């Protein structure tokens, strides 16, 4: 398993969750990591990304609420999710690609198994 997402769960609206993505890709520091999510009946969408060169990018719907960070020493990327809303309910996936961060799923060939986030209103 190259990518392992964890940390999902059930939380009330307004609450917080922290997701982790542990990656066994090498060298991890040269990989950009994206978080995506997929709700039932919807396409997988970009949530946030951590570029190999330390830049970050966020989807419009999560700006100001979610924060992505990475620890290259631990080969792990984190997604801190605050002020959660019912519309954040989805399976969250992390994905990795060498080089430039991309917001489209078609640029990623390494995916984790997903972790369910459910926000109750």
C-alpha atoms as an extended CHARMM CRD file, in Angstrom:
* protein
*
       121  EXT
         1         1  UNK       CA              0.0000000000        0.0000000000        0.0000000000  PROA      1               0.0000000000
         2         2  UNK       CA              1.5530000000        3.2660000000       -1.0650000000  PROA      2               0.0000000000
         3         3  UNK       CA             -0.9710000000        5.6870000000        0.3990000000  PROA      3               0.0000000000
         4         4  UNK       CA             -2.9500000000        5.1970000000        3.6000000000  PROA      4               0.0000000000
         5         5  UNK       CA             -5.6420000000        7.7060000000        4.5250000000  PROA      5               0.0000000000
         6         6  UNK       CA             -7.0030000000        7.7760000000        8.0660000000  PROA      6               0.0000000000
         7         7  UNK       CA             -8.8220000000        9.9590000000       10.5590000000  PROA      7               0.0000000000
         8         8  UNK       CA            -12.3350000000       10.0270000000        9.1990000000  PROA      8               0.0000000000
         9         9  UNK       CA            -15.4010000000        9.7090000000       11.3550000000  PROA      9               0.0000000000
        10        10  UNK       CA            -18.7130000000       11.1850000000       12.4120000000  PROA      10              0.0000000000
        11        11  UNK       CA            -18.8190000000       14.7770000000       13.6350000000  PROA      11              0.0000000000
        12        12  UNK       CA            -21.4970000000       17.3740000000       14.2300000000  PROA      12              0.0000000000
        13        13  UNK       CA            -21.7560000000       20.4340000000       12.0180000000  PROA      13              0.0000000000
        14        14  UNK       CA            -19.3330000000       23.0870000000       13.1860000000  PROA      14              0.0000000000
        15        15  UNK       CA            -16.9220000000       20.5060000000       14.5130000000  PROA      15              0.0000000000
        16        16  UNK       CA            -13.4360000000       19.5050000000       13.4230000000  PROA      16              0.0000000000
        17        17  UNK       CA            -11.5930000000       16.4610000000       12.1430000000  PROA      17              0.0000000000
        18        18  UNK       CA             -8.0090000000       15.8320000000       11.1660000000  PROA      18              0.0000000000
        19        19  UNK       CA             -7.1200000000       13.4470000000        8.3640000000  PROA      19              0.0000000000
        20        20  UNK       CA             -3.7240000000       11.9110000000        7.7340000000  PROA      20              0.0000000000
        21        21  UNK       CA             -2.2030000000       10.4750000000        4.5810000000  PROA      21              0.0000000000
        22        22  UNK       CA              0.8410000000        8.2850000000        5.1230000000  PROA      22              0.0000000000
        23        23  UNK       CA              2.7370000000        7.6920000000        1.8970000000  PROA      23              0.0000000000
        24        24  UNK       CA              5.3560000000        5.1090000000        1.0630000000  PROA      24              0.0000000000
        25        25  UNK       CA              6.5560000000        6.8760000000       -2.0640000000  PROA      25              0.0000000000
        26        26  UNK       CA             10.1720000000        7.8820000000       -2.5740000000  PROA      26              0.0000000000
        27        27  UNK       CA             11.4650000000       10.4140000000       -2.3940000000  PROA      27              0.0000000000
        28        28  UNK       CA              8.4130000000       11.7740000000       -0.5960000000  PROA      28              0.0000000000
        29        29  UNK       CA              9.7780000000       15.3160000000       -0.7330000000  PROA      29              0.0000000000
        30        30  UNK       CA              9.4730000000       15.2760000000       -4.5390000000  PROA      30              0.0000000000
        31        31  UNK       CA              5.8010000000       14.3100000000       -4.5020000000  PROA      31              0.0000000000
        32        32  UNK       CA              2.8060000000       16.5820000000       -4.5240000000  PROA      32              0.0000000000
        33        33  UNK       CA             -0.1060000000       15.2580000000       -2.4780000000  PROA      33              0.0000000000
        34        34  UNK       CA             -3.7310000000       16.0610000000       -3.1350000000  PROA      34              0.0000000000
        35        35  UNK       CA             -6.8170000000       15.4690000000       -1.0410000000  PROA      35              0.0000000000
        36        36  UNK       CA             -9.9910000000       14.7460000000       -2.9750000000  PROA      36              0.0000000000
        37        37  UNK       CA            -13.4850000000       13.8150000000       -1.8850000000  PROA      37              0.0000000000
        38        38  UNK       CA            -16.4190000000       12.0470000000       -3.4030000000  PROA      38              0.0000000000
        39        39  UNK       CA            -19.9800000000       12.2560000000       -2.1750000000  PROA      39              0.0000000000
        40        40  UNK       CA            -22.6160000000        9.7210000000       -3.2820000000  PROA      40              0.0000000000
        41        41  UNK       CA            -23.7220000000       10.3910000000       -6.8230000000  PROA      41              0.0000000000
        42        42  UNK       CA            -21.1250000000       13.0960000000       -7.3760000000  PROA      42              0.0000000000
        43        43  UNK       CA            -17.7880000000       13.2800000000       -9.1170000000  PROA      43              0.0000000000
        44        44  UNK       CA            -14.5670000000       13.2060000000       -7.1710000000  PROA      44              0.0000000000
        45        45  UNK       CA            -13.4900000000       16.7690000000       -6.4650000000  PROA      45              0.0000000000
        46        46  UNK       CA            -10.2920000000       18.4670000000       -5.3960000000  PROA      46              0.0000000000
        47        47  UNK       CA            -10.2030000000       19.6080000000       -1.7820000000  PROA      47              0.0000000000
        48        48  UNK       CA             -6.6470000000       20.6840000000       -1.0160000000  PROA      48              0.0000000000
        49        49  UNK       CA             -3.1170000000       20.0020000000       -2.1330000000  PROA      49              0.0000000000
        50        50  UNK       CA              0.4210000000       20.1930000000       -0.8430000000  PROA      50              0.0000000000
        51        51  UNK       CA              3.0210000000       20.8200000000       -3.4950000000  PROA      51              0.0000000000
        52        52  UNK       CA              6.4500000000       19.1980000000       -3.3690000000  PROA      52              0.0000000000
        53        53  UNK       CA              7.9320000000       22.7110000000       -3.1230000000  PROA      53              0.0000000000
        54        54  UNK       CA              5.8310000000       23.6110000000       -0.0410000000  PROA      54              0.0000000000
        55        55  UNK       CA              3.0380000000       25.4810000000       -1.8290000000  PROA      55              0.0000000000
        56        56  UNK       CA             -0.5990000000       24.8000000000       -0.9530000000  PROA      56              0.0000000000
        57        57  UNK       CA             -3.8420000000       25.0630000000       -2.8960000000  PROA      57              0.0000000000
        58        58  UNK       CA             -7.4470000000       24.8020000000       -1.7480000000  PROA      58              0.0000000000
        59        59  UNK       CA            -10.7680000000       24.1940000000       -3.3870000000  PROA      59              0.0000000000
        60        60  UNK       CA            -13.1020000000       27.1630000000       -3.1930000000  PROA      60              0.0000000000
        61        61  UNK       CA            -15.5890000000       25.3810000000       -0.9570000000  PROA      61              0.0000000000
        62        62  UNK       CA            -13.0400000000       24.7370000000        1.8130000000  PROA      62              0.0000000000
        63        63  UNK       CA            -10.9170000000       27.8870000000        1.7740000000  PROA      63              0.0000000000
        64        64  UNK       CA            -10.6380000000       29.3940000000        5.2170000000  PROA      64              0.0000000000
        65        65  UNK       CA            -11.8910000000       26.2070000000        6.8950000000  PROA      65              0.0000000000
        66        66  UNK       CA             -9.4000000000       23.4980000000        5.9140000000  PROA      66              0.0000000000
        67        67  UNK       CA             -5.6260000000       23.5510000000        6.3020000000  PROA      67              0.0000000000
        68        68  UNK       CA             -3.2160000000       21.1680000000        4.6300000000  PROA      68              0.0000000000
        69        69  UNK       CA              0.2780000000       20.5410000000        5.9290000000  PROA      69              0.0000000000
        70        70  UNK       CA              3.0370000000       18.0100000000        5.4200000000  PROA      70              0.0000000000
        71        71  UNK       CA              5.8340000000       16.4450000000        7.4200000000  PROA      71              0.0000000000
        72        72  UNK       CA              8.4760000000       15.1460000000        5.0200000000  PROA      72              0.0000000000
        73        73  UNK       CA             10.3230000000       13.4160000000        7.8570000000  PROA      73              0.0000000000
        74        74  UNK       CA              7.2190000000       11.2940000000        8.4970000000  PROA      74              0.0000000000
        75        75  UNK       CA              6.1270000000       10.9640000000        4.8520000000  PROA      75              0.0000000000
        76        76  UNK       CA              2.7360000000       12.2490000000        5.9240000000  PROA      76              0.0000000000
        77        77  UNK       CA              0.3080000000       14.9330000000        4.8240000000  PROA      77              0.0000000000
        78        78  UNK       CA             -2.3970000000       16.2170000000        7.1320000000  PROA      78              0.0000000000
        79        79  UNK       CA             -5.7430000000       17.8460000000        6.4490000000  PROA      79              0.0000000000
        80        80  UNK       CA             -7.1920000000       19.8160000000        9.3500000000  PROA      80              0.0000000000
        81        81  UNK       CA            -10.8790000000       20.3890000000        8.7720000000  PROA      81              0.0000000000
        82        82  UNK       CA            -12.6680000000       22.9990000000       10.8610000000  PROA      82              0.0000000000
        83        83  UNK       CA            -16.1830000000       24.4480000000       10.7890000000  PROA      83              0.0000000000
        84        84  UNK       CA            -17.4300000000       21.3310000000        9.0890000000  PROA      84              0.0000000000
        85        85  UNK       CA            -20.7040000000       21.4500000000        7.2030000000  PROA      85              0.0000000000
        86        86  UNK       CA            -23.0920000000       18.7150000000        6.1420000000  PROA      86              0.0000000000
        87        87  UNK       CA            -21.9810000000       19.2510000000        2.5530000000  PROA      87              0.0000000000
        88        88  UNK       CA            -18.4710000000       18.1610000000        3.5430000000  PROA      88              0.0000000000
        89        89  UNK       CA            -19.7920000000       14.6280000000        3.9860000000  PROA      89              0.0000000000
        90        90  UNK       CA            -17.9190000000       12.3680000000        1.5780000000  PROA      90              0.0000000000
        91        91  UNK       CA            -15.2250000000        9.7450000000        1.2500000000  PROA      91              0.0000000000
        92        92  UNK       CA            -11.9010000000       11.5450000000        1.3550000000  PROA      92              0.0000000000
        93        93  UNK       CA             -8.9860000000       10.2480000000       -0.6920000000  PROA      93              0.0000000000
        94        94  UNK       CA             -5.3580000000       11.2550000000       -0.8340000000  PROA      94              0.0000000000
        95        95  UNK       CA             -3.3710000000       10.9410000000       -4.0240000000  PROA      95              0.0000000000
        96        96  UNK       CA              0.2390000000       11.4510000000       -4.9990000000  PROA      96              0.0000000000
        97        97  UNK       CA              2.1330000000       12.4790000000       -8.0750000000  PROA      97              0.0000000000
        98        98  UNK       CA              5.7260000000       13.4340000000       -8.7200000000  PROA      98              0.0000000000
        99        99  UNK       CA              6.2660000000       17.0900000000       -9.5060000000  PROA      99              0.0000000000
       100       100  UNK       CA              3.7610000000       19.8900000000       -9.8720000000  PROA      100             0.0000000000
       101       101  UNK       CA              0.5730000000       19.8690000000       -7.8350000000  PROA      101             0.0000000000
       102       102  UNK       CA             -2.5260000000       19.3160000000       -9.9500000000  PROA      102             0.0000000000
       103       103  UNK       CA             -6.1780000000       19.7420000000       -9.0420000000  PROA      103             0.0000000000
       104       104  UNK       CA             -7.5410000000       17.2200000000      -11.5390000000  PROA      104             0.0000000000
       105       105  UNK       CA             -7.8190000000       13.5360000000      -10.6930000000  PROA      105             0.0000000000
       106       106  UNK       CA             -6.4970000000       12.5110000000      -14.1030000000  PROA      106             0.0000000000
       107       107  UNK       CA             -2.9620000000       13.5660000000      -13.1880000000  PROA      107             0.0000000000
       108       108  UNK       CA             -2.6900000000       11.1560000000      -10.2460000000  PROA      108             0.0000000000
       109       109  UNK       CA             -1.8100000000        7.4790000000      -10.5150000000  PROA      109             0.0000000000
       110       110  UNK       CA             -1.3390000000        6.7020000000       -6.8290000000  PROA      110             0.0000000000
       111       111  UNK       CA             -4.4150000000        6.6990000000       -4.6000000000  PROA      111             0.0000000000
       112       112  UNK       CA             -5.1990000000        5.7900000000       -1.0420000000  PROA      112             0.0000000000
       113       113  UNK       CA             -8.2120000000        3.7010000000       -0.0770000000  PROA      113             0.0000000000
       114       114  UNK       CA            -10.3350000000        6.5870000000        1.2370000000  PROA      114             0.0000000000
       115       115  UNK       CA            -11.7150000000        7.4830000000        4.6310000000  PROA      115             0.0000000000
       116       116  UNK       CA            -15.3400000000        8.3630000000        5.3400000000  PROA      116             0.0000000000
       117       117  UNK       CA            -16.2080000000       11.7520000000        6.7970000000  PROA      117             0.0000000000
       118       118  UNK       CA            -19.7920000000       12.2340000000        7.9030000000  PROA      118             0.0000000000
       119       119  UNK       CA            -21.0310000000       15.5790000000        9.1950000000  PROA      119             0.0000000000
       120       120  UNK       CA            -24.3900000000       15.5410000000       10.9110000000  PROA      120             0.0000000000
       121       121  UNK       CA            -26.5340000000       18.6610000000       10.9090000000  PROA      121             0.0000000000
